[in-house]
Short mmCIF file of C-alpha atoms in Angstrom, two decimals:
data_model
loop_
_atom_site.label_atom_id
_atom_site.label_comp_id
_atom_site.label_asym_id
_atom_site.label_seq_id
_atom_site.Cartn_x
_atom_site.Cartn_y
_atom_site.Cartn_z
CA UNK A 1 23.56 33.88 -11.18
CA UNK A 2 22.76 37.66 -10.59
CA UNK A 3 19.41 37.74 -7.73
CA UNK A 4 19.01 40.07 -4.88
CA UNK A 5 19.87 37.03 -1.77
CA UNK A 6 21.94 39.15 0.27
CA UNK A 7 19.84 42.67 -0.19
CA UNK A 8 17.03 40.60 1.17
CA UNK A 9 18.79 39.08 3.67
CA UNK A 10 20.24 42.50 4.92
CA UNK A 11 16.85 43.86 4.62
CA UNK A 12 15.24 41.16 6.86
CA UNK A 13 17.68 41.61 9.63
CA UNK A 14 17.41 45.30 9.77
CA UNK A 15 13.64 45.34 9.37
CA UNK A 16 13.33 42.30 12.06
CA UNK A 17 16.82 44.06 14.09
CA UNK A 18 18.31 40.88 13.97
CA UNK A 19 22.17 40.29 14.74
CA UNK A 20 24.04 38.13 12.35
CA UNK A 21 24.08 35.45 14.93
CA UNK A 22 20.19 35.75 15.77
CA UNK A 23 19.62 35.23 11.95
CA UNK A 24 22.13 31.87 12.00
CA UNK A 25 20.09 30.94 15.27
CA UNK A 26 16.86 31.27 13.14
CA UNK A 27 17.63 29.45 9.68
CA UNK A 28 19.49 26.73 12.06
CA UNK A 29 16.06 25.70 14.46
CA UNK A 30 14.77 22.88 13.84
CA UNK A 31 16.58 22.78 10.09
CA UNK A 32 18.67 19.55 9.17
CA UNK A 33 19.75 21.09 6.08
CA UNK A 34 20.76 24.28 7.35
CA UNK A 35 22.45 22.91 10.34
CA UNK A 36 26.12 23.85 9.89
CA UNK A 37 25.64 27.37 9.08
CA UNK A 38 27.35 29.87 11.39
CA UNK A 39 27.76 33.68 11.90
CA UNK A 40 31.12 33.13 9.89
CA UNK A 41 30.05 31.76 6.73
CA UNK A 42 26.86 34.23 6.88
CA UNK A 43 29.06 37.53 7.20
CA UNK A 44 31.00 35.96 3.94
CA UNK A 45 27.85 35.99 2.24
CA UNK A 46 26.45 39.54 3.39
CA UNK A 47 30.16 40.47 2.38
CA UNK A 48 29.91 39.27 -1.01
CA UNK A 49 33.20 36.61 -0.51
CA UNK A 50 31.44 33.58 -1.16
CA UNK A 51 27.90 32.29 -2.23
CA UNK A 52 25.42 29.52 -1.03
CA UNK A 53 24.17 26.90 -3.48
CA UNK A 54 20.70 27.92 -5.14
CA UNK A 55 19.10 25.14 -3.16
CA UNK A 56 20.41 26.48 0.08
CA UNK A 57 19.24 30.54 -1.01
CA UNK A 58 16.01 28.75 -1.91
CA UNK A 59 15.45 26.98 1.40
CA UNK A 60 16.69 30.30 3.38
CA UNK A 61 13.82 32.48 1.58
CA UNK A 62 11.20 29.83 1.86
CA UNK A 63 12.13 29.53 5.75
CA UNK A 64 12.35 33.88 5.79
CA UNK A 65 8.88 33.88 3.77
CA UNK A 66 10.97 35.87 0.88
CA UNK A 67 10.82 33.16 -1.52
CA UNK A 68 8.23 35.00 -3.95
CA UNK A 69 10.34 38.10 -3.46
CA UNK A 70 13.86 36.09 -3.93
CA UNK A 71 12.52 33.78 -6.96
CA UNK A 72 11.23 36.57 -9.35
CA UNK A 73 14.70 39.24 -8.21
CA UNK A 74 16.69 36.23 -10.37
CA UNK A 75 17.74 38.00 -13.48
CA UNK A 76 20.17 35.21 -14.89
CA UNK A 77 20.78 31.71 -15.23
CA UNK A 78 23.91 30.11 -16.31
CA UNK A 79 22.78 27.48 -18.01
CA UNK A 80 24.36 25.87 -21.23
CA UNK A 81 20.71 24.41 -22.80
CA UNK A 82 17.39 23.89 -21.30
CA UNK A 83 16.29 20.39 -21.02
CA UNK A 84 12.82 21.56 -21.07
CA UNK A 85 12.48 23.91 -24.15
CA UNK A 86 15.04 21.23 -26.01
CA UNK A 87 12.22 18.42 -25.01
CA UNK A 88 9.23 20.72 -26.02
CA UNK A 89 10.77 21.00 -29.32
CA UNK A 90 10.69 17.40 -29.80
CA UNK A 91 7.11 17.08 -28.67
CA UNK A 92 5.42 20.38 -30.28
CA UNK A 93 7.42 19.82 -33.22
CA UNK A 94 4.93 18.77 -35.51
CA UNK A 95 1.97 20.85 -35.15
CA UNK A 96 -1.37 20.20 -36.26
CA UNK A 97 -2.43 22.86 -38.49
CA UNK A 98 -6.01 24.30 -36.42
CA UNK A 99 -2.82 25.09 -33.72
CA UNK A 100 -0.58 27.30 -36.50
CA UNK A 101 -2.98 30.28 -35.33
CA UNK A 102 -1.78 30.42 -32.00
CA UNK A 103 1.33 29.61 -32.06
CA UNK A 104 1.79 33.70 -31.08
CA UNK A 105 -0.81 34.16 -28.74
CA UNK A 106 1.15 36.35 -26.70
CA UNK A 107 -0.37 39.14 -29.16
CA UNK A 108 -3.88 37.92 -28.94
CA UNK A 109 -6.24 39.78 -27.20
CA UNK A 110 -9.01 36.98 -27.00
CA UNK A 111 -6.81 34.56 -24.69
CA UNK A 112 -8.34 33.86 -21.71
CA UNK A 113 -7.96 32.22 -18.25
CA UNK A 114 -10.45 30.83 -16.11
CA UNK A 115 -9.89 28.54 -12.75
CA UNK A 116 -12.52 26.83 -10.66
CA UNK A 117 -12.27 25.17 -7.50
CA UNK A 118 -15.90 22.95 -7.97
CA UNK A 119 -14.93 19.13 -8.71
CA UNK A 120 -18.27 18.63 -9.82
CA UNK A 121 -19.03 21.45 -12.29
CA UNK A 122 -16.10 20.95 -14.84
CA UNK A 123 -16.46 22.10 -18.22
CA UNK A 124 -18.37 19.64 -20.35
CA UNK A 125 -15.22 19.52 -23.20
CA UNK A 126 -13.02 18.53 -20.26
CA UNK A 127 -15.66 16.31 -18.30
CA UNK A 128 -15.73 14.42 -21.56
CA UNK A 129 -12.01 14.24 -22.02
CA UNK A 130 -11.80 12.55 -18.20
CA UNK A 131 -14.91 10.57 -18.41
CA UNK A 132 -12.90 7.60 -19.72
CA UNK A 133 -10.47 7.57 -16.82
CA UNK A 134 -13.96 7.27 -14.33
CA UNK A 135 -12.01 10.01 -12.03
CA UNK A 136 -11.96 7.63 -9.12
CA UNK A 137 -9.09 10.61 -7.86
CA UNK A 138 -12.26 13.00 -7.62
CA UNK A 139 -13.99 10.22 -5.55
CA UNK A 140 -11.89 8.97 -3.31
CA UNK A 141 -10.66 12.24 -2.42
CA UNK A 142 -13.65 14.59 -1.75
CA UNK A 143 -12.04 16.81 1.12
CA UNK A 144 -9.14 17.30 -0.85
CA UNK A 145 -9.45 20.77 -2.71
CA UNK A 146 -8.97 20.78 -6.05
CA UNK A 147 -8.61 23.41 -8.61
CA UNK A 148 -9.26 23.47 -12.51
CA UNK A 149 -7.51 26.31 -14.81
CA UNK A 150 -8.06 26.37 -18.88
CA UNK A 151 -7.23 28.54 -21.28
CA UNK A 152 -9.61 29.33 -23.86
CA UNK A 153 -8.50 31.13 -27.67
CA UNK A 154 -12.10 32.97 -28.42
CA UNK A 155 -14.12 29.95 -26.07
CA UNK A 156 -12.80 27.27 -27.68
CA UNK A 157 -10.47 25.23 -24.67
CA UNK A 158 -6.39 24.53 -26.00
CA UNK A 159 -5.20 23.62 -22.49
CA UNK A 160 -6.02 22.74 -19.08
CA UNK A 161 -4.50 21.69 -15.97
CA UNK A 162 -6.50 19.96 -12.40
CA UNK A 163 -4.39 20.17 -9.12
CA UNK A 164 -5.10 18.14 -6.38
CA UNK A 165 -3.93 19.71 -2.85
CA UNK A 166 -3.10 16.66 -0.43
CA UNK A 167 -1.27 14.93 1.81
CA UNK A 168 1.14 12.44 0.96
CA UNK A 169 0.26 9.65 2.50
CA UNK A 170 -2.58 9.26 0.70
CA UNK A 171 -0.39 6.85 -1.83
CA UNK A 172 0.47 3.31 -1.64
CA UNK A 173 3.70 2.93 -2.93
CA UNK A 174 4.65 0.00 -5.68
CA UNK A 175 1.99 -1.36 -8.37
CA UNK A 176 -1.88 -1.27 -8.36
CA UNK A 177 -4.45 -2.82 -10.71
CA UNK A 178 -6.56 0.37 -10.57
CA UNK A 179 -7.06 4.07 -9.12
CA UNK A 180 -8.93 2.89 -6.41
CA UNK A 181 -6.12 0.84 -4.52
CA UNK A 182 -3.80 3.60 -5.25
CA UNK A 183 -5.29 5.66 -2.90
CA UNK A 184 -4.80 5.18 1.08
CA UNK A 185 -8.41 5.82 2.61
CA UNK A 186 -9.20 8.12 5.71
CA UNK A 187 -5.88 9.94 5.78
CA UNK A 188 -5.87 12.61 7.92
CA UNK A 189 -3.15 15.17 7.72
CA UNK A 190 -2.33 18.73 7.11
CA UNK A 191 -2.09 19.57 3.25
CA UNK A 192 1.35 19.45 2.38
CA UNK A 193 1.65 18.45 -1.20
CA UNK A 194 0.23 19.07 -4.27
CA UNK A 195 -0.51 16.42 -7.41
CA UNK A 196 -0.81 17.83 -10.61
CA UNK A 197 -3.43 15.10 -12.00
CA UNK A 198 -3.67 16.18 -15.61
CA UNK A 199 -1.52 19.26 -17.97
CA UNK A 200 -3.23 18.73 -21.29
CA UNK A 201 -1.82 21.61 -23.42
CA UNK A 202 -1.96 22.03 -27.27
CA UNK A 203 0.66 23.72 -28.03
CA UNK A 204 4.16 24.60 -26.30
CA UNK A 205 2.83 28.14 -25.32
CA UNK A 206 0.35 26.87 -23.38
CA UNK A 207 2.30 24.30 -21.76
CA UNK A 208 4.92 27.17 -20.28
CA UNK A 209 1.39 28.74 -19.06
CA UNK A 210 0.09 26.07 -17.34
CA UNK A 211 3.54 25.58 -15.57
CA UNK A 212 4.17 28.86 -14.75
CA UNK A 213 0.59 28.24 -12.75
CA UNK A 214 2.24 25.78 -10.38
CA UNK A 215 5.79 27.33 -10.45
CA UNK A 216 3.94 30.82 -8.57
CA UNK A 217 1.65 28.19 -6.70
CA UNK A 218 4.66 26.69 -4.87
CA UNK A 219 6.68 29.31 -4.32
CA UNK A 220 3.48 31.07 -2.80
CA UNK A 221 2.60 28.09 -0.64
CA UNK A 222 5.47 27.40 1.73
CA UNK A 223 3.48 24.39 3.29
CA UNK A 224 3.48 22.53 0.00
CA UNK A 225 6.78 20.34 0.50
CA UNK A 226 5.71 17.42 -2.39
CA UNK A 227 4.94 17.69 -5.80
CA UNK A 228 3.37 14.64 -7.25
CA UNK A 229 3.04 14.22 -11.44
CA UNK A 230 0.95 11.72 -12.79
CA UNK A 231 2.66 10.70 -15.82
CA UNK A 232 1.11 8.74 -18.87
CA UNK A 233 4.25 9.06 -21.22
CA UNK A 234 7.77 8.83 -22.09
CA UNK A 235 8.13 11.95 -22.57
CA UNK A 236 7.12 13.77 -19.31
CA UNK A 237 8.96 10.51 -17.77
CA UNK A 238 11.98 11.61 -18.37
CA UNK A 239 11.34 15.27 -18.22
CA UNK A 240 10.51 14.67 -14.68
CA UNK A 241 12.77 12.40 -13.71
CA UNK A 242 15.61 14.44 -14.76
CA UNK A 243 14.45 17.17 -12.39
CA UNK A 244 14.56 15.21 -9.77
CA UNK A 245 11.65 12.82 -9.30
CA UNK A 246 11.31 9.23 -8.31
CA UNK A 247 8.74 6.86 -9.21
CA UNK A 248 6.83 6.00 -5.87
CA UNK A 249 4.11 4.29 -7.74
CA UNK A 250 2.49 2.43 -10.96
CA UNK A 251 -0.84 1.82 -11.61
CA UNK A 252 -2.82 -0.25 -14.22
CA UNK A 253 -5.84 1.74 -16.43
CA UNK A 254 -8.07 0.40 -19.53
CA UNK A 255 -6.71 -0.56 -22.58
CA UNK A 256 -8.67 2.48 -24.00
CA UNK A 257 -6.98 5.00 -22.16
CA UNK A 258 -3.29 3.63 -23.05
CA UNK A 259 -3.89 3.45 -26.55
CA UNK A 260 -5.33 6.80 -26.95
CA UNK A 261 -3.52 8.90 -24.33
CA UNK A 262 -0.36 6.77 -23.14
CA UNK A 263 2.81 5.01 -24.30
CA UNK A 264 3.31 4.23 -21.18
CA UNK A 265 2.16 0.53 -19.88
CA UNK A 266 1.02 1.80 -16.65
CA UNK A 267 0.27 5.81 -15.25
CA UNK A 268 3.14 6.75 -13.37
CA UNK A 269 2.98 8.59 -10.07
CA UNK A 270 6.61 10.43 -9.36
CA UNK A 271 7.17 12.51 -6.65
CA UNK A 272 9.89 15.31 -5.89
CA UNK A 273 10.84 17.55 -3.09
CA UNK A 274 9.43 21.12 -3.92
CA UNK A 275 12.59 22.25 -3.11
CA UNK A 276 14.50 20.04 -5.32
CA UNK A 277 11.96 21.08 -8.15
CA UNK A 278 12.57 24.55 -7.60
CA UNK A 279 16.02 24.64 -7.38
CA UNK A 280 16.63 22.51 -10.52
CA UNK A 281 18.81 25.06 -12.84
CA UNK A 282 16.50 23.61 -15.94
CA UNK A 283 13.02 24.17 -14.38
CA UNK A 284 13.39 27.22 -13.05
CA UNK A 285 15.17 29.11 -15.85
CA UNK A 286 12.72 27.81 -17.83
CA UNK A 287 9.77 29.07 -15.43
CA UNK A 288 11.23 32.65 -15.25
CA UNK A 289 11.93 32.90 -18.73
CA UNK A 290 7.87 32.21 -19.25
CA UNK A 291 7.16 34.56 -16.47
CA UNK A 292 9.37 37.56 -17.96
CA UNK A 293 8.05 36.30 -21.61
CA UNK A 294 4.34 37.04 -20.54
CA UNK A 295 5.39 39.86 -18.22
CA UNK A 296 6.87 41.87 -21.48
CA UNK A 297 4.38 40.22 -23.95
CA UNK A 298 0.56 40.07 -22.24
CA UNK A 299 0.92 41.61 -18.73
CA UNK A 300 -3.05 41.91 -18.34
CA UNK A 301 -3.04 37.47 -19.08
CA UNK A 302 -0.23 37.74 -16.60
CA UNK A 303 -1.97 39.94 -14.26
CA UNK A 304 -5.70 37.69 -14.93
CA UNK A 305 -3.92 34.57 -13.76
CA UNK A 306 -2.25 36.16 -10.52
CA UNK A 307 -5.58 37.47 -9.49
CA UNK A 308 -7.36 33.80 -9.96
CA UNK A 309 -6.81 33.06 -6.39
CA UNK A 310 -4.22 29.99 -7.38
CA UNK A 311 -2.03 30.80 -4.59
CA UNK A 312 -4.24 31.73 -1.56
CA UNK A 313 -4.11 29.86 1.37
CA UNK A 314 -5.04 26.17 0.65
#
């Protein structure tokens, strides 16, 4: 994997005028994980002889606030086939044909991105879309922010995605009969996770969007430690699992909403370790191939969701 780890490394110690060993003593406070590394295995690094696991580079930037800089230096993945884009293919397979038209958007000029942070002033389209689920996550949750991006091809919506910014201990773990009991009431805490509560896309384009949204949220937000899906199908089951995730929760919802939406018997609430998401070989190749995609392709899209305010300070 070709990145710039040890430039920025060598860069933070001379900028900061840190020793090798004030550097170990650093990454090493406090740090289970990092625990075992010493000035000797660190001077192998900076001298090219050996190379820490992605996980360990990741946790290193995130803990040296380079992570942003460190994530989007990676140039190359090894990686034999993406579990992601080989899943997509499955699911986007079949397209219906009012999506054939924007299937390349990336040389549309009337794609648009908009993101709001007001629960209660949703877009009707998408208001409608949720009104069968009765939103008791909006309710429950009212100092939790949350934020709202769509896409929109000339006003009409093809994808959205609602993120919940939480704690997580807000969750009872194990089975409920409905949203409300899912929830643990009165938890106080610092934000430290985020729930992605829906990712309704219409095509596979805007799916790699609408993930490329949370990839740069969490590796902008070094206080978000949990990422929690809520998962209606077999699909994103897997997808998620694979990456990963465990299942820390099921919960029951109408008939209505698992016939039309679900074929799933119950929503599924999996959680993962941020770091674990972002060091999975399959999630982030596929997130940096999006990035570079739109980078080349539609930098002013690129440039409209960056300047959205998605990853300010929660």
């Amino acid at each position: 994997m070709q990145d710039k780890f040890i430039t920025l490394i060598k860069k933070h110690r001379d900028n900061n005028e840190l020793s090798q060993n004030d550097l170990v003593d650093k990454l090493t406070l406090d740090d289970e994980f990092l625990s075992k590394l010493d000035v000797v295995t660190l001077s192998r690094w900076e001298n090219e002889k050996t190379s820490p696991s992605l996980e360990k580079k990741i946790r290193i930037m995130r803990k040296l606030n380079l992570l942003t800089s460190y994530i989007y230096s990676i140039s190359s993945i090894s990686i034999n086939e993406n579990m992601i884009e080989k899943s997509l293919k499955v699911r986007f397979g079949i397209e219906i044909n009012r999506y054939k038209k924007i299937n390349n958007f990336k040389i549309s000029n009337n794609i648009s991105f908009k993101l709001s942070k007001n629960r209660h002033n949703l877009n009707d389209n998408i208001s409608k879309f949720l009104g069968i689920q009765k939103n008791e996550h909006f309710k429950l949750n009212d100092k939790w922010p949350i934020t709202v991006g769509c896409w929109c091809l000339d006003d009409i919506i093809e994808a959205f995605f609602i993120h919940l910014y939480t704690n997580d201990k807000i969750f009872n773990y194990g089975h409920s009969d409905n949203l409300s009991d899912l929830y643990i009431k009165n938890v106080n805490g610092k934000i430290n996770s985020i729930a992605v509560l829906e990712h309704v896309t219409s095509t596979k384009d805007y799916y790699k969007l609408s993930t490329l949204c949370l990839f740069d949220t969490l590796i902008k937000n070094n206080d978000l430690k949990y990422v929690f899906f809520y998962v209606r199908t077999d699909f994103f089951l897997k997808l998620i699992v694979s990456s990963g995730g465990k299942k820390i929760a099921t919960v029951a919802e109408p008939d209505s909403i698992v016939n039309e939406y679900s074929d799933l018997n119950f929503l599924h609430i999996i959680k993962i370790d941020t770091i674990t998401l972002l060091s999975n070989k399959n999630f982030l190749n596929f997130c940096l191939k999006s990035y570079h995609s739109l980078k080349r392709n539609n930098p002013t899209l690129l440039k409209k969701i960056y300047e959205t305010s998605i990853h300010t300070e929660i």
